[in-house]
Amino acid sequence: QVQLVESGGGLVQAGGSLRLSCASSGRTFSINFMGWFRQAPGKKREFVTAMPWSRGTTYYADSVKGRFTISRDNAKNTVYLQMNSLKPEDTAAYYCAASKGGFAVAMTTTYDYWGQGTQVTVSS
């Protein structure tokens, strides 16, 4: 099993920045890909970004490209999501996810483990 714990959410004004963290524990050696998703009230959970646990290409949703950056610290088993130039439409609960596979990284079904989520609210 892998446990994921997100932190760093909060309330920020439009144009501001936040950095989310996702600390992983347990059988982290089984992780192949890490991803961030978000879910606004009344909407489906949507892909934000993903990256391989080791080396490789990172992926971003078009809506966040150029504003959000995913990164990792393997020594700390932690993945980060730096969010800049935040917009009110970025308001959502943000979830960290881990996949033992890695194909179709934008699909929620690819991921085996999920965190509890952290709320991000962007005021206009």
Coordinates of C-alpha atoms in Angstrom, one line a residue:
Q1 CA 0.0 0.0 0.0
V2 CA 1.0 3.6 -0.6
Q3 CA -0.3 6.5 1.6
L4 CA -0.5 10.0 0.2
V5 CA -1.1 13.2 2.2
E6 CA -1.6 16.5 0.5
S7 CA -1.0 19.9 2.2
G8 CA -0.6 23.5 1.2
G9 CA -4.1 24.5 0.1
G10 CA -5.8 27.7 1.1
L11 CA -7.4 30.9 0.1
V12 CA -5.5 33.2 -2.3
Q13 CA -6.4 36.2 -4.5
A14 CA -6.4 35.9 -8.2
G15 CA -2.9 36.3 -9.6
G16 CA -1.4 34.8 -6.5
S17 CA 0.6 31.6 -6.0
L18 CA 0.3 28.5 -3.9
R19 CA 2.5 25.4 -3.6
L20 CA 0.9 22.1 -2.8
S21 CA 2.8 19.1 -1.4
C22 CA 2.1 15.4 -1.5
A23 CA 4.0 13.3 0.9
S24 CA 4.0 9.6 0.1
S25 CA 4.8 6.6 2.4
G26 CA 4.6 2.9 2.4
R27 CA 5.5 0.9 -0.7
T28 CA 6.7 3.9 -2.7
F29 CA 9.1 1.7 -4.7
S30 CA 6.0 0.4 -6.6
I31 CA 5.1 3.9 -7.8
N32 CA 5.7 4.6 -11.5
F33 CA 3.8 7.8 -12.0
M34 CA 2.5 10.6 -9.8
G35 CA -0.3 12.9 -10.8
W36 CA -2.4 15.9 -9.6
F37 CA -6.1 16.1 -10.2
R38 CA -8.7 18.6 -9.2
Q39 CA -12.5 18.6 -8.6
A40 CA -14.7 21.6 -8.4
P41 CA -18.2 21.3 -6.8
G42 CA -20.6 19.6 -9.2
K43 CA -17.9 18.7 -11.7
K44 CA -15.9 15.6 -12.6
R45 CA -12.4 15.1 -11.3
E46 CA -10.1 16.5 -13.9
F47 CA -6.4 15.9 -14.8
V48 CA -4.0 18.7 -13.9
T49 CA -0.5 17.3 -14.3
A50 CA 1.6 14.1 -14.0
M51 CA 5.2 13.0 -14.0
P52 CA 7.1 9.8 -13.8
W53 CA 8.6 8.9 -10.4
S54 CA 12.0 8.8 -11.9
R55 CA 13.1 10.4 -15.2
G56 CA 10.8 11.2 -18.1
T57 CA 8.3 13.6 -19.6
T58 CA 5.9 15.6 -17.6
Y59 CA 2.3 16.3 -18.7
Y60 CA 0.0 19.2 -18.2
A61 CA -3.6 20.0 -18.9
D62 CA -3.9 22.9 -21.4
S63 CA -5.7 25.0 -18.8
V64 CA -2.7 25.1 -16.5
K65 CA 0.2 24.9 -18.9
G66 CA 2.6 27.7 -18.3
R67 CA 1.2 28.5 -14.9
F68 CA 1.6 25.2 -12.9
T69 CA 4.7 23.2 -12.4
I70 CA 5.0 19.7 -11.0
S71 CA 8.2 18.6 -9.3
R72 CA 9.5 15.9 -7.0
D73 CA 12.0 15.3 -4.2
N74 CA 12.7 11.6 -4.3
A75 CA 14.7 11.8 -1.1
K76 CA 11.7 13.0 0.7
N77 CA 9.2 11.0 -1.3
T78 CA 7.3 14.2 -2.0
V79 CA 5.8 15.7 -5.1
Y80 CA 5.0 19.4 -5.4
L81 CA 2.6 21.4 -7.4
Q82 CA 3.6 25.0 -7.8
M83 CA 0.7 27.1 -8.9
N84 CA 1.2 30.6 -10.2
S85 CA -1.1 33.2 -11.8
L86 CA -4.0 31.6 -10.1
K87 CA -7.5 32.2 -11.5
P88 CA -10.9 31.9 -9.8
E89 CA -11.6 28.9 -12.2
D90 CA -8.7 27.1 -10.5
T91 CA -10.8 26.8 -7.3
A92 CA -11.2 23.1 -6.5
A93 CA -10.2 20.4 -4.2
Y94 CA -6.8 19.1 -5.4
Y95 CA -5.9 15.5 -5.2
C96 CA -2.5 13.8 -5.4
A97 CA -2.5 10.3 -7.0
A98 CA 0.0 7.5 -7.5
S99 CA 0.1 4.9 -10.3
K100 CA 1.9 1.6 -10.4
G101 CA 1.4 1.7 -14.2
G102 CA 1.6 4.9 -16.2
F103 CA -0.2 4.7 -19.4
A104 CA -3.0 7.2 -20.0
V105 CA -1.8 9.4 -17.2
A106 CA -4.7 11.8 -17.6
M107 CA -7.3 9.2 -16.6
T108 CA -8.3 8.8 -13.0
T109 CA -8.6 5.0 -13.6
T110 CA -4.8 4.8 -14.2
Y111 CA -4.1 5.7 -10.6
D112 CA -4.0 3.1 -7.7
Y113 CA -3.7 5.4 -4.7
W114 CA -5.3 8.8 -3.8
G115 CA -4.8 11.4 -1.2
Q116 CA -7.6 13.0 0.8
G117 CA -7.4 16.2 -1.1
T118 CA -6.6 19.8 -0.2
Q119 CA -8.9 22.8 -0.9
V120 CA -7.7 25.7 -3.1
T121 CA -9.9 28.7 -3.3
V122 CA -9.0 31.6 -5.6
S123 CA -10.9 34.9 -5.0
S124 CA -11.5 37.4 -7.7

